[in-house]
Short mmCIF file of C-alpha atoms and ligand atoms in Angstrom, two decimals:
data_model
loop_
_atom_site.label_atom_id
_atom_site.label_comp_id
_atom_site.label_asym_id
_atom_site.label_seq_id
_atom_site.Cartn_x
_atom_site.Cartn_y
_atom_site.Cartn_z
CA UNK A 117 -91.13 41.14 -52.79
CA UNK A 118 -87.40 41.71 -52.85
CA UNK A 119 -85.09 40.39 -55.53
CA UNK A 120 -82.82 38.57 -55.93
CA UNK A 121 -84.44 35.87 -53.81
CA UNK A 122 -84.99 32.13 -53.65
CA UNK A 123 -88.56 30.90 -53.97
CA UNK A 124 -88.87 27.57 -52.18
CA UNK A 125 -91.79 25.27 -52.99
CA UNK A 126 -92.19 23.25 -49.80
CA UNK A 127 -94.68 20.80 -51.34
CA UNK A 128 -92.11 19.88 -53.97
CA UNK A 129 -89.43 19.36 -51.35
CA UNK A 130 -91.84 17.14 -49.45
CA UNK A 131 -92.60 15.19 -52.64
CA UNK A 132 -88.90 14.73 -53.45
CA UNK A 133 -88.18 13.54 -49.93
CA UNK A 134 -91.09 11.08 -49.98
CA UNK A 135 -90.14 9.70 -53.38
CA UNK A 136 -86.56 9.00 -52.27
CA UNK A 137 -87.56 7.70 -48.84
CA UNK A 138 -90.00 5.23 -50.45
CA UNK A 139 -87.54 3.99 -53.07
CA UNK A 140 -84.78 3.54 -50.50
CA UNK A 141 -87.08 1.85 -47.97
CA UNK A 142 -87.49 -0.98 -50.48
CA UNK A 143 -83.77 -1.56 -50.10
CA UNK A 144 -83.85 -1.33 -46.31
CA UNK A 145 -82.22 2.11 -46.32
CA UNK A 146 -83.43 4.96 -44.10
CA UNK A 147 -82.85 8.62 -44.90
CA UNK A 148 -81.59 11.51 -42.82
CA UNK A 149 -82.61 14.79 -44.45
CA UNK A 150 -79.67 17.18 -44.63
CA UNK A 151 -80.67 20.76 -43.87
CA UNK A 152 -77.40 22.69 -44.17
CA UNK A 153 -78.34 24.34 -47.48
CA UNK A 154 -81.37 25.83 -45.71
CA UNK A 155 -79.22 27.39 -42.96
CA UNK A 156 -81.50 26.11 -40.23
CA UNK A 157 -84.80 26.88 -41.98
CA UNK A 158 -87.55 25.13 -40.01
CA UNK A 159 -89.90 25.32 -43.00
CA UNK A 160 -87.55 23.28 -45.18
CA UNK A 161 -86.72 20.88 -42.35
CA UNK A 162 -90.41 20.25 -41.67
CA UNK A 163 -91.11 19.67 -45.37
CA UNK A 164 -88.44 16.96 -45.35
CA UNK A 165 -89.98 15.44 -42.23
CA UNK A 166 -93.46 15.45 -43.80
CA UNK A 167 -91.86 13.61 -46.72
CA UNK A 168 -90.85 10.84 -44.33
CA UNK A 169 -87.16 11.30 -43.58
CA UNK A 170 -86.48 9.55 -40.30
CA UNK A 171 -84.21 12.26 -38.87
CA UNK A 172 -82.36 15.46 -39.76
CA UNK A 173 -78.68 16.16 -40.12
CA UNK A 174 -76.64 19.32 -40.50
CA UNK A 175 -72.97 20.13 -40.66
CA UNK A 176 -73.30 23.20 -38.41
CA UNK A 177 -74.33 23.10 -34.80
CA UNK A 178 -75.72 26.65 -35.20
CA UNK A 179 -78.29 25.33 -37.69
CA UNK A 180 -79.24 22.44 -35.41
CA UNK A 181 -79.70 24.89 -32.53
CA UNK A 182 -81.89 27.08 -34.76
CA UNK A 183 -84.07 24.08 -35.65
CA UNK A 184 -84.40 23.18 -31.96
CA UNK A 185 -85.38 26.77 -31.21
CA UNK A 186 -88.13 26.48 -33.81
CA UNK A 187 -89.38 23.31 -32.07
CA UNK A 188 -88.60 21.04 -35.02
CA UNK A 189 -89.29 17.69 -33.41
CA UNK A 190 -86.99 14.89 -34.52
CA UNK A 191 -83.63 13.33 -33.88
CA UNK A 192 -80.74 15.45 -35.12
CA UNK A 193 -77.22 14.54 -36.13
CA UNK A 194 -74.18 16.74 -36.54
CA UNK A 195 -72.88 15.18 -39.75
CA UNK A 196 -69.28 16.15 -39.25
CA UNK A 197 -66.85 16.03 -36.39
CA UNK A 198 -67.65 18.57 -33.68
CA UNK A 199 -64.96 21.15 -33.01
CA UNK A 200 -63.34 20.50 -29.63
CA UNK A 201 -64.75 23.80 -28.39
CA UNK A 202 -68.29 22.78 -29.35
CA UNK A 203 -68.59 19.50 -27.44
CA UNK A 204 -71.02 20.90 -24.84
CA UNK A 205 -73.30 22.44 -27.44
CA UNK A 206 -73.28 19.30 -29.54
CA UNK A 207 -74.27 17.09 -26.61
CA UNK A 208 -77.01 19.56 -25.66
CA UNK A 209 -78.63 19.88 -29.12
CA UNK A 210 -77.79 16.79 -31.16
CA UNK A 211 -78.51 13.17 -30.25
CA UNK A 212 -75.77 12.00 -32.58
CA UNK A 213 -72.54 13.23 -34.16
CA UNK A 214 -70.11 11.92 -36.76
CA UNK A 215 -66.57 11.54 -35.45
CA UNK A 216 -63.03 10.74 -36.45
CA UNK A 217 -60.80 11.87 -33.56
CA UNK A 218 -60.41 10.32 -30.13
CA UNK A 219 -59.66 13.72 -28.56
CA UNK A 220 -63.07 15.00 -29.70
CA UNK A 221 -64.82 11.81 -28.62
CA UNK A 222 -63.23 12.08 -25.19
CA UNK A 223 -64.48 15.66 -24.92
CA UNK A 224 -67.99 14.58 -25.97
CA UNK A 225 -67.90 11.87 -23.33
CA UNK A 226 -66.96 14.38 -20.64
CA UNK A 227 -69.66 16.79 -21.78
CA UNK A 228 -72.26 14.01 -21.85
CA UNK A 229 -71.32 12.88 -18.33
CA UNK A 230 -71.60 16.42 -16.97
CA UNK A 231 -74.97 16.90 -18.68
CA UNK A 232 -76.23 13.54 -17.40
CA UNK A 233 -76.92 12.41 -20.97
CA UNK A 234 -75.74 9.83 -23.41
CA UNK A 235 -74.49 10.83 -26.85
CA UNK A 236 -74.48 8.59 -29.92
CA UNK A 237 -71.55 8.58 -32.30
CA UNK A 238 -70.96 7.32 -35.82
CA UNK A 239 -67.33 6.68 -36.69
CA UNK A 240 -66.51 7.93 -40.16
CA UNK A 241 -64.15 5.79 -42.22
CA UNK A 242 -61.85 7.10 -44.95
CA UNK A 243 -62.53 5.20 -48.19
CA UNK A 244 -60.57 7.26 -50.66
CA UNK A 245 -62.12 10.71 -50.98
CA UNK A 246 -59.69 12.19 -48.44
CA UNK A 247 -62.19 14.53 -46.84
CA UNK A 248 -62.58 12.88 -43.47
CA UNK A 249 -62.36 9.58 -41.81
CA UNK A 250 -60.43 7.05 -39.79
CA UNK A 251 -58.11 4.96 -41.96
CA UNK A 252 -59.62 1.45 -42.22
CA UNK A 253 -56.53 -0.07 -40.61
CA UNK A 254 -57.04 2.13 -37.53
CA UNK A 255 -60.77 1.51 -37.12
CA UNK A 256 -60.49 -1.43 -34.76
CA UNK A 257 -58.32 0.47 -32.26
CA UNK A 258 -60.67 3.42 -32.44
CA UNK A 259 -63.72 1.25 -31.75
CA UNK A 260 -61.91 -0.33 -28.79
CA UNK A 261 -61.25 3.13 -27.33
CA UNK A 262 -64.77 4.42 -28.00
CA UNK A 263 -66.40 1.42 -26.34
CA UNK A 264 -64.63 2.43 -23.12
CA UNK A 265 -65.89 6.03 -23.13
CA UNK A 266 -68.61 6.66 -20.55
CA UNK A 267 -71.96 8.02 -21.81
CA UNK A 268 -70.95 7.48 -25.45
CA UNK A 269 -72.90 4.98 -27.54
CA UNK A 270 -71.37 3.62 -30.72
CA UNK A 271 -74.28 3.78 -33.17
CA UNK A 272 -72.38 2.65 -36.22
CA UNK A 273 -69.92 3.53 -38.94
CA UNK A 274 -70.19 5.63 -42.07
CA UNK A 275 -68.32 7.17 -44.93
CA UNK A 276 -68.51 10.25 -47.10
CA UNK A 277 -67.41 10.19 -50.73
CA UNK A 278 -67.65 12.47 -53.79
CA UNK A 279 -67.16 15.50 -51.59
CA UNK A 280 -63.48 16.48 -51.69
CA UNK A 281 -61.64 14.18 -54.09
CA UNK A 282 -64.66 13.43 -56.28
CA UNK A 283 -64.36 9.68 -55.61
CA UNK A 284 -67.65 8.05 -56.67
CA UNK A 285 -69.41 5.58 -54.38
CA UNK A 286 -69.39 2.19 -56.10
CA UNK A 287 -69.79 -1.51 -55.46
CA UNK A 288 -66.16 -1.80 -54.30
CA UNK A 289 -65.94 0.97 -51.71
CA UNK A 290 -69.46 0.22 -50.44
CA UNK A 291 -68.56 -3.47 -50.09
CA UNK A 292 -65.51 -2.39 -48.12
CA UNK A 293 -67.72 -0.43 -45.72
CA UNK A 294 -69.97 -3.47 -45.24
CA UNK A 295 -66.96 -5.72 -44.67
CA UNK A 296 -65.56 -3.31 -42.07
CA UNK A 297 -68.90 -3.32 -40.25
CA UNK A 298 -68.96 -7.12 -40.13
CA UNK A 299 -65.39 -7.39 -38.97
CA UNK A 300 -65.97 -4.85 -36.17
CA UNK A 301 -69.10 -6.71 -35.09
CA UNK A 302 -67.28 -10.03 -34.98
CA UNK A 303 -64.21 -8.70 -33.20
CA UNK A 304 -66.15 -6.96 -30.46
CA UNK A 305 -69.34 -9.06 -30.32
CA UNK A 306 -71.49 -5.97 -30.88
CA UNK A 307 -74.20 -4.96 -33.34
CA UNK A 308 -73.72 -1.77 -35.35
CA UNK A 309 -77.18 -0.29 -35.87
CA UNK A 310 -76.24 2.27 -38.49
CA UNK A 311 -74.12 1.76 -41.59
CA UNK A 312 -74.26 5.14 -43.28
CA UNK A 313 -73.14 4.80 -46.89
CA UNK A 314 -73.01 8.45 -47.89
CA UNK A 315 -74.82 11.37 -49.50
CA UNK A 316 -76.78 12.15 -52.68
CA UNK A 317 -73.82 10.91 -54.73
CA UNK A 318 -74.67 7.37 -53.53
CA UNK A 319 -78.04 7.30 -55.30
CA UNK A 320 -76.67 6.08 -58.62
CA UNK A 321 -75.12 3.13 -56.86
CA UNK A 322 -78.00 2.43 -54.53
CA UNK A 323 -80.74 2.62 -57.16
CA UNK A 324 -78.88 0.45 -59.67
CA UNK A 325 -77.07 -2.07 -57.49
CA UNK A 326 -79.18 -4.92 -56.23
CA UNK A 327 -76.79 -5.75 -53.41
CA UNK A 328 -76.43 -2.85 -51.01
CA UNK A 329 -74.76 -5.06 -48.41
CA UNK A 330 -74.94 -3.75 -44.86
CA UNK A 331 -75.56 -0.14 -45.87
CA UNK A 332 -78.86 0.86 -44.25
CA UNK A 333 -78.67 4.64 -44.19
CA UNK A 334 -77.99 7.67 -46.40
CA UNK A 335 -77.81 11.40 -45.68
CA UNK A 336 -79.57 13.32 -48.45
CA UNK A 337 -79.67 17.06 -49.03
CA UNK A 338 -79.03 17.98 -52.64
CA UNK A 339 -81.17 15.22 -54.15
CA UNK A 340 -84.18 16.29 -52.07
CA UNK A 341 -83.73 20.00 -52.68
CA UNK A 342 -82.62 20.02 -56.31
CA UNK A 343 -83.94 16.71 -57.64
CA UNK A 344 -80.53 15.92 -59.15
CA UNK A 345 -77.77 13.50 -58.38
CA UNK A 346 -74.46 15.33 -57.97
CA UNK A 347 -72.05 13.01 -59.85
CA UNK A 348 -73.21 13.92 -63.35
CA UNK A 349 -75.85 16.51 -62.32
CA UNK A 350 -78.60 14.43 -63.93
CA UNK A 351 -82.24 14.81 -62.86
CA UNK A 352 -83.55 11.89 -60.79
CA UNK A 353 -86.66 10.28 -62.29
CA UNK A 354 -89.83 11.29 -60.52
CA UNK A 355 -88.35 14.28 -58.67
CA UNK A 356 -88.97 17.99 -59.14
CA UNK A 357 -85.86 19.86 -60.22
CA UNK A 358 -87.53 23.21 -59.65
CA UNK A 359 -88.42 23.09 -55.96
CA UNK A 360 -86.11 26.08 -55.52
CA UNK A 361 -86.10 28.98 -57.97
CA UNK A 362 -83.76 31.93 -58.08
CA UNK A 363 -85.83 35.01 -58.86
CA UNK A 364 -83.98 38.08 -60.05
CA UNK A 365 -84.79 41.20 -62.03
CA UNK A 366 -82.73 41.78 -65.14
CA UNK A 367 -81.29 45.28 -64.76
CA UNK A 368 -79.24 45.48 -67.97
CA UNK A 369 -79.58 43.68 -71.28
CA UNK A 370 -77.24 44.65 -74.15
CA UNK A 371 -75.03 43.09 -76.78
CA UNK A 372 -71.33 43.71 -75.93
CA UNK A 373 -67.85 42.39 -76.87
CA UNK A 374 -66.83 39.18 -75.11
CA UNK A 375 -63.50 40.60 -73.81
CA UNK A 376 -62.87 43.71 -71.69
CA UNK A 377 -60.62 46.46 -73.10
CA UNK A 378 -58.25 49.01 -71.51
CA UNK A 379 -55.45 48.49 -68.95
CA UNK A 380 -56.31 45.38 -66.89
CA UNK A 381 -55.86 45.68 -63.09
CA UNK A 382 -57.52 43.96 -60.14
CA UNK A 383 -61.28 43.86 -60.08
CA UNK A 384 -63.51 42.16 -57.49
CA UNK A 385 -64.82 39.61 -59.95
CA UNK A 386 -61.35 38.71 -61.26
CA UNK A 387 -59.43 38.18 -58.04
CA UNK A 388 -59.90 34.43 -57.88
CA UNK A 389 -59.75 33.69 -61.56
CA UNK A 390 -56.04 33.98 -62.30
CA UNK A 391 -54.56 35.87 -65.23
CA UNK A 392 -56.66 37.14 -68.07
CA UNK A 393 -55.64 35.34 -71.30
C1 LIG B 609 -73.57 17.74 -46.89
C2 LIG B 609 -73.38 16.35 -46.44
C3 LIG B 609 -74.25 15.35 -46.85
C4 LIG B 609 -75.37 15.60 -47.83
O1 LIG B 609 -74.84 15.77 -49.10
P1 LIG B 609 -75.80 16.04 -50.34
O2 LIG B 609 -74.90 15.98 -51.52
O3 LIG B 609 -76.40 17.39 -50.13
O4 LIG B 609 -76.82 14.97 -50.32
C5 LIG B 609 -74.06 14.06 -46.36
N1 LIG B 609 -73.05 13.78 -45.52
C6 LIG B 609 -72.18 14.72 -45.11
C7 LIG B 609 -71.09 14.34 -44.18
C8 LIG B 609 -72.30 16.03 -45.56
O5 LIG B 609 -71.44 16.96 -45.15
#
């Protein structure tokens, strides 16, 4: 077999998924398995599904299309805003997408109408991490606009933390998400089916906090694949941390000085690291 390579133990991925799905089910939280690290690998996606995740999500439409091609049978969500140019493909391959811009939502609506389909959307709310999301003060206007879009179904709201700014999910920002959901429901007399609290970084909060409010959904990739939570990179009890192994052959092993010597110019491995001390 070639090296370097990743050895993936699908039974361990299945176990990790099942363990998390079971623990979260006790709190009324369903899990979408996030497949982006597998670049559309049907084997990994199916292991997550065997472990009980209720759907799959990916940040690239190419990966979702690859999973469809491999006949992976489940609901799929594009877990970031579609590009404007991808609206048709998104409506064709994903039941649901995460959204933050009315221009994109309008495009999705047009694409869904032409395809004779409906498309579900989750509106992402900015809660401090500054990666994506509608500002809370603008959410009501956005919901009002989305409810008027033909062939678009508002599935719920969500947020994504600990991804860009490193802002940890906690009782405060999760309570804010729940409060936003309730206020939207009251204002518009609707029921939001999905309140998606976040990613693997939410596990600390969700497994320790007894009150998870309205949050009833998480999107988990890293925790299933690596068995760790990403905030402090600690192993999660009961999960395998070795489902994926990097296998490489050692091609040189010697004792050498710690610093290079000679005239220092550009080198491929130094280009992004700034000046040598
Ligand atoms: C990648 C991603 C996830 C999953 O994150 P993990 O840390 O792998 O669990 C969840 N939500 C969004 C929006 C993502 O982009």
